[in-house]
GROMACS .gro file of C-alpha atoms in nm:
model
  253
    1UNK     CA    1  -4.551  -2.611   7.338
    2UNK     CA    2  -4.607  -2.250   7.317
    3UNK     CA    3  -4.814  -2.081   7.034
    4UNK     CA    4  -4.738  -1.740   7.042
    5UNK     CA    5  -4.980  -1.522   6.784
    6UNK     CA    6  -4.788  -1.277   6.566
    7UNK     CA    7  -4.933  -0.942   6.495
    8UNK     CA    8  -4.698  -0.780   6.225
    9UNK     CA    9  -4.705  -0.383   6.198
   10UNK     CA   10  -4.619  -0.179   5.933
   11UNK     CA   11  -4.774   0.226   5.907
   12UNK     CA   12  -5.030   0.186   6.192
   13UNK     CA   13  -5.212  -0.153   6.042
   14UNK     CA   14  -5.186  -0.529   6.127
   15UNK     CA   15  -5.034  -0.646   5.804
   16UNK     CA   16  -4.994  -1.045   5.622
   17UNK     CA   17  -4.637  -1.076   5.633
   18UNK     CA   18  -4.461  -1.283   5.303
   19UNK     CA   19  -4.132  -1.354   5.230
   20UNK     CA   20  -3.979  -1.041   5.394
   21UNK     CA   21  -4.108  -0.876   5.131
   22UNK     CA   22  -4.215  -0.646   5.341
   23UNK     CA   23  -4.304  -0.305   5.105
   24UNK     CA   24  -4.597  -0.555   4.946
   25UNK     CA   25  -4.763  -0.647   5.263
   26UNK     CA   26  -5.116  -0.647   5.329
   27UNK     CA   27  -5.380  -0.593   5.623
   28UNK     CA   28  -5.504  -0.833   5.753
   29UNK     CA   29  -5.845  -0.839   5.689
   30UNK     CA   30  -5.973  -1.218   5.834
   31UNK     CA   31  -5.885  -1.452   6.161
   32UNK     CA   32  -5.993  -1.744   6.256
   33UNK     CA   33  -6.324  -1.717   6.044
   34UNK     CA   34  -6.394  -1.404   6.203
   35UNK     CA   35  -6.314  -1.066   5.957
   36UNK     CA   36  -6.171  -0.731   6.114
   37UNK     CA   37  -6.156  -0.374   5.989
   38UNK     CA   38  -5.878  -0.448   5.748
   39UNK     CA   39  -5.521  -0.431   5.939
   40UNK     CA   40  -5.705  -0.358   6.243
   41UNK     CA   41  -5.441  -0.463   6.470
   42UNK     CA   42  -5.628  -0.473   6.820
   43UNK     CA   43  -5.928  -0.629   6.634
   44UNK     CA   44  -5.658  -0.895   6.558
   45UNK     CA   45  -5.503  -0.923   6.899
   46UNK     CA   46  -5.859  -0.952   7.117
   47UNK     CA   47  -5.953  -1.242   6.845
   48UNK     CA   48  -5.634  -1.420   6.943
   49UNK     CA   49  -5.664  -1.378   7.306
   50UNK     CA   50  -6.057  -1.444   7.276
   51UNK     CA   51  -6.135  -1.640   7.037
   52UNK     CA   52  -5.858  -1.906   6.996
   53UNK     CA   53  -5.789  -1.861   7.348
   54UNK     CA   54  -5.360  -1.746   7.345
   55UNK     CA   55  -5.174  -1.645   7.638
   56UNK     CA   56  -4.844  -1.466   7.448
   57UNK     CA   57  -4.866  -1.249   7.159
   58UNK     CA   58  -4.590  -1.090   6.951
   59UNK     CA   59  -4.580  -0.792   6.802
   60UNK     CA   60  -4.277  -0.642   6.522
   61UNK     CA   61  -4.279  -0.279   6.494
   62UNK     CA   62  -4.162  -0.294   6.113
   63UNK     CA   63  -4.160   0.025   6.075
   64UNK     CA   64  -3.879   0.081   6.415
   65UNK     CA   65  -3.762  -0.200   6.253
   66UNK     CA   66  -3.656  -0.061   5.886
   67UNK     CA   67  -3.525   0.199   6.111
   68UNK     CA   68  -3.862   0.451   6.121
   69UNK     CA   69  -4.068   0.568   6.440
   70UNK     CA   70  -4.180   0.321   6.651
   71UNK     CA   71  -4.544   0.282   6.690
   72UNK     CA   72  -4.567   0.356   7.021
   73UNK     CA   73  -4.877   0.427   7.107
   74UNK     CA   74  -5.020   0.120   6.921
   75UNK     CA   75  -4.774  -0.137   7.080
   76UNK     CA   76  -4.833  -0.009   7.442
   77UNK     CA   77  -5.255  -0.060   7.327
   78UNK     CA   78  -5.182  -0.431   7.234
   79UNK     CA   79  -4.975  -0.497   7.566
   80UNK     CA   80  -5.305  -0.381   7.713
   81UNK     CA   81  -5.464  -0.639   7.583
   82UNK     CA   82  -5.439  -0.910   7.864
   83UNK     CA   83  -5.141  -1.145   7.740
   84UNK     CA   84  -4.792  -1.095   7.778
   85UNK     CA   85  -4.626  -0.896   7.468
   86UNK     CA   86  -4.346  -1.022   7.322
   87UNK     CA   87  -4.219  -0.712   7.139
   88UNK     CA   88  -3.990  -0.669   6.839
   89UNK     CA   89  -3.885  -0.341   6.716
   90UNK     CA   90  -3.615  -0.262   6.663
   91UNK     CA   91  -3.403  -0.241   6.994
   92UNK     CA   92  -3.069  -0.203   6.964
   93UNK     CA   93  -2.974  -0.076   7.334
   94UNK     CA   94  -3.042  -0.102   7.633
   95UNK     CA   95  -3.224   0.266   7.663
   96UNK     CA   96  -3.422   0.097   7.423
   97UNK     CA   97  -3.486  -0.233   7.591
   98UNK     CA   98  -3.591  -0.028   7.888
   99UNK     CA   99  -3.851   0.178   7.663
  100UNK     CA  100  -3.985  -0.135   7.494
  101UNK     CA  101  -4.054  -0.233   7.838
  102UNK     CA  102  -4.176   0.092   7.986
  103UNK     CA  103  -4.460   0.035   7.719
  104UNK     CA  104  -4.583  -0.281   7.841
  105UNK     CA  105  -4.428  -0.567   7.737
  106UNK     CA  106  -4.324  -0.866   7.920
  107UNK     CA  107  -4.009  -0.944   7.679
  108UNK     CA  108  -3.831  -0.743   7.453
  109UNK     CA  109  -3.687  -0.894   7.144
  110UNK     CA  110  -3.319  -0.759   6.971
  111UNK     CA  111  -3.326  -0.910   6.586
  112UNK     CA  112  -2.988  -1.014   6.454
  113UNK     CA  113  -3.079  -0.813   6.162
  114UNK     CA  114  -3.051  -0.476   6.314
  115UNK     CA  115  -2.776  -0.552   6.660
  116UNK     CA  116  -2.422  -0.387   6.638
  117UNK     CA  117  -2.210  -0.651   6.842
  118UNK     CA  118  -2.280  -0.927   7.094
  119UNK     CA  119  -2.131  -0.681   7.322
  120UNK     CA  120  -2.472  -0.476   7.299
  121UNK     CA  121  -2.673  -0.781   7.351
  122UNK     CA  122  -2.475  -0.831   7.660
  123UNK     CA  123  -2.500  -0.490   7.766
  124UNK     CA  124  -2.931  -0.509   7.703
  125UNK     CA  125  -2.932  -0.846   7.909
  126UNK     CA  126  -2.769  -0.681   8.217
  127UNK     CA  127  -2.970  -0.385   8.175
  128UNK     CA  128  -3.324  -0.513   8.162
  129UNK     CA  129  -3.250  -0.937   8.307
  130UNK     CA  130  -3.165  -1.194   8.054
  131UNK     CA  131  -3.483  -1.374   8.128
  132UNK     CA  132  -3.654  -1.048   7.984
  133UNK     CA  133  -3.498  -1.070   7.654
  134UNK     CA  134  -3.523  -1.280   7.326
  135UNK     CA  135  -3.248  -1.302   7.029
  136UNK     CA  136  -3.421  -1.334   6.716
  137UNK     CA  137  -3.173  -1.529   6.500
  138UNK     CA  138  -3.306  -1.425   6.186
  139UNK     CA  139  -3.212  -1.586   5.901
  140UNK     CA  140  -3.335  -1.561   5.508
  141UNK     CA  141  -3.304  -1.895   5.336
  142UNK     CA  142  -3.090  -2.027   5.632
  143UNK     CA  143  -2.822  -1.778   5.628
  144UNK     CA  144  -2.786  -1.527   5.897
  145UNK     CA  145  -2.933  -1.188   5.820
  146UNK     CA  146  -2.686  -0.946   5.973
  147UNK     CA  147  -2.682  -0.537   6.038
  148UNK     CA  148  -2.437  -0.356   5.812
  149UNK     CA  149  -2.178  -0.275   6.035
  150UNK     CA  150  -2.253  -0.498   6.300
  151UNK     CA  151  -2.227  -0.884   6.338
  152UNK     CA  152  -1.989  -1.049   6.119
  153UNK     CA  153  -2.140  -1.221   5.832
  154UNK     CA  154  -2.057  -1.571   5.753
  155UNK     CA  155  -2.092  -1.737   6.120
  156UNK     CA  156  -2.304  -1.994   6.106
  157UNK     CA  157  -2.672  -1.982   6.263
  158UNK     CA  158  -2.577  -2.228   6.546
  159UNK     CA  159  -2.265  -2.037   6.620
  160UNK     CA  160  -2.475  -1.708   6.630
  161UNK     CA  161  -2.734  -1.837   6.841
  162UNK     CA  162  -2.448  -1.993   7.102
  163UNK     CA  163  -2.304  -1.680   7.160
  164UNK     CA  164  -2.614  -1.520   7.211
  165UNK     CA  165  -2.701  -1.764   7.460
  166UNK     CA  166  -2.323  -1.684   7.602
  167UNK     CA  167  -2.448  -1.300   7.637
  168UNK     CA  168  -2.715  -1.404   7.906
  169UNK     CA  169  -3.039  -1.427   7.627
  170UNK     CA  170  -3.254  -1.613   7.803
  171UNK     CA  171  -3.490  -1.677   7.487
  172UNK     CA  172  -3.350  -1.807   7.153
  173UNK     CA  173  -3.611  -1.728   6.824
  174UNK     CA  174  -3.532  -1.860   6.476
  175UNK     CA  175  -3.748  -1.722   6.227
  176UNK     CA  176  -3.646  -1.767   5.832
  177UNK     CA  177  -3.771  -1.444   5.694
  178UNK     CA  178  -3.797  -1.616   5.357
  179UNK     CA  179  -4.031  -1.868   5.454
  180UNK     CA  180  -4.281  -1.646   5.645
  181UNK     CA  181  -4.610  -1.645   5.500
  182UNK     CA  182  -4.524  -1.880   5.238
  183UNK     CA  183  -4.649  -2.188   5.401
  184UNK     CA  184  -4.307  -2.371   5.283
  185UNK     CA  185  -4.283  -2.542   5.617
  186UNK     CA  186  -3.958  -2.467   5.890
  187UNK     CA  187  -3.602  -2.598   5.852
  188UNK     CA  188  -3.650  -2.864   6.083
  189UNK     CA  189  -3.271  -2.987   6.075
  190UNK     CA  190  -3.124  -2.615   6.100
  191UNK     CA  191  -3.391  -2.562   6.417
  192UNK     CA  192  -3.249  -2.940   6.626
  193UNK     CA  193  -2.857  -2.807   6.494
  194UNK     CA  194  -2.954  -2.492   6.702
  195UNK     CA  195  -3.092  -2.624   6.992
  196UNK     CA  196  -2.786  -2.812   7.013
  197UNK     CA  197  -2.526  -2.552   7.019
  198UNK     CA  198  -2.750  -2.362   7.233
  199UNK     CA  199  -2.914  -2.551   7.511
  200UNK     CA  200  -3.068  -2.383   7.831
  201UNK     CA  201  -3.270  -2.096   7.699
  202UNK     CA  202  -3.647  -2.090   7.579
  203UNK     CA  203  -3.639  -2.216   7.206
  204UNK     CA  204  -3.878  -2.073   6.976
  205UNK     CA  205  -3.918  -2.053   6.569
  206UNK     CA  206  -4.152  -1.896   6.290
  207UNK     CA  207  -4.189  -1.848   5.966
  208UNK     CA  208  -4.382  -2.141   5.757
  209UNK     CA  209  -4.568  -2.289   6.022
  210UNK     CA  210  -4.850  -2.511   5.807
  211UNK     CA  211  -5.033  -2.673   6.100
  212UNK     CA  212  -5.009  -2.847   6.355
  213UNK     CA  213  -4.817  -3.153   6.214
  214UNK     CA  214  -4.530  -2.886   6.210
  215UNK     CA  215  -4.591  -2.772   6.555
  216UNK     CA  216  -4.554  -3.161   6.638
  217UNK     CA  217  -4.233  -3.153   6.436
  218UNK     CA  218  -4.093  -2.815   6.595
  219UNK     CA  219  -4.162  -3.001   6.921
  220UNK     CA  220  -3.951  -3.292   6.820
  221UNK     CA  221  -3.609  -3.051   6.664
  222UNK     CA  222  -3.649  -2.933   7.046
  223UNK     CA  223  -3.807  -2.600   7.027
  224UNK     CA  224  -4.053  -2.494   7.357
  225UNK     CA  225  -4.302  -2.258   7.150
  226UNK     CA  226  -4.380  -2.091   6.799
  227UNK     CA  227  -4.466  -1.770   6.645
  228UNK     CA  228  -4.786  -1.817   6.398
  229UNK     CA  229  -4.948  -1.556   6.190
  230UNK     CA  230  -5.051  -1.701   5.877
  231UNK     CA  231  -5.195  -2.101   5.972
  232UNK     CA  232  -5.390  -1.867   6.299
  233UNK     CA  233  -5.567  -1.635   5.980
  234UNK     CA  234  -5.657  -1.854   5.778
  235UNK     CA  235  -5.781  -2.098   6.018
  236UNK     CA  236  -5.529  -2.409   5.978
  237UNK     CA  237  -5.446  -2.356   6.334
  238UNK     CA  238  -5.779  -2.312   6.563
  239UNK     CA  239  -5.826  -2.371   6.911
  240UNK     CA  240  -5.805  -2.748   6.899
  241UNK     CA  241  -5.438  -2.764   6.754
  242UNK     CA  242  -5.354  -2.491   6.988
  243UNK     CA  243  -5.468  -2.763   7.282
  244UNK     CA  244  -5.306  -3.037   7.137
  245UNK     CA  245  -4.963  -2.818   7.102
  246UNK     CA  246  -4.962  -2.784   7.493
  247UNK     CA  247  -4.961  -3.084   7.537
  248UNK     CA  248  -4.609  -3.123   7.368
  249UNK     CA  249  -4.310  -3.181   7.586
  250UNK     CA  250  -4.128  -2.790   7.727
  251UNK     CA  251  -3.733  -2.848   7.664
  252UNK     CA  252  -3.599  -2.552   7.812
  253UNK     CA  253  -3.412  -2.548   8.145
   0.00000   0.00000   0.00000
């Protein structure tokens, strides 16, 4: 299993991220034991990379996100980093799948919550190669958060994240934004119904990871990786559960 550590963005700082609530987040300020300049967001990257010793990290441009400038130059400093950037902001199109990329990162990520029509996803994945992008099924206490104007409300997550997999996605992420930050735990059941209607692509989820008895669980519902922020911070996660999460069976294919 992959663990994938999450560096949320919001105003040029590498904030806590709680609920989706996201006008009250806070820097971070502490990982892993170690403290940073508060929401200093490389600071937080290198002690990921270094210190707990993760190959991937993901980064959300919230402020592209809510629909603001993207944090450009920031984003293309933490794909400098050394790991492969898995980056979230926004993207909509596939001039912007190709800029996300341009800036150094390895996949690009197009949220439920701000894509017009499966059409566009299509359109991004022939653009930039399916294998380069991620659909972030996001969801806020299970229900699919959807763009106003743009995705249908009502389909169920499964269905949503089978015809995303239809469109050529070659990664599938289901993140709850209710449950990030909270430590509430994943939807375990919701996670295994998804990997059943959409089997073949790379399988991650976030939001409530506790530790690594849910990464164990996540591994069992049939997911290949997740995205951590909080249980990485406050040390619940450390390098040990990180090596014991590789070890975990990869179900993609």
């Amino acid at each position: 299993m992959r663990i994938i550590g999450v560096v949320d963005l919001l105003a040029g700082r590498a904030v806590h991220a709680r609920a989706g609530l996201r006008a009250a987040y806070q820097p971070v300020r502490s990982v892993a034991g170690t403290t940073i300049e508060s929401g200093d967001a490389l600071s937080l990257a290198r002690t990921y990379v270094a210190r707990l010793g993760l190959t991937e990290l993901y980064a959300a441009d919230l402020d592209a996100i809510m629909g603001g400038a993207s944090q450009d130059v920031l984003v293309a400093a933490l794909a400098a980093v050394g790991a492969p950037l898995w980056l979230d902001a926004g993207v909509s199109s596939a001039d912007r799948a190709r800029h996300a990329l341009d800036l150094g990162a390895a996949r690009v990520v197009v949220g439920l919550e701000t894509l017009s029509s499966y059409d566009t996803l299509g359109e991004i994945c022939a653009a930039v190669g399916g294998d380069k992008v991620a659909f972030s099924l996001d969801l806020r206490d299970g229900e699919p958060v959807v763009a106003s104007g743009g995705i249908s409300p009502g389909e169920a997550a499964p269905l949503v994240a089978a015809r995303a997999r239809d469109t050529g996605a070659g990664t599938v992420i289901v993140i709850d934004l209710a449950r990030v930050g909270t430590g509430r735990g994943l939807d375990l059941e919701l996670i295994a119904r998804v990997r059943e209607a959409a089997p073949g692509p790379v399988l991650l989820a976030g939001g409530g990871v506790r530790g690594v008895d849910d990464l164990t669980r996540l591994s069992g519902a049939g997911c290949d990786g997740a995205l951590v922020a909080t249980a990485l911070h406050d040390g619940r996660i450390g390098v040990g559960e990180i090596a014991a999460a590789r070890r975990q069976p990869s179900f993609s294919r």
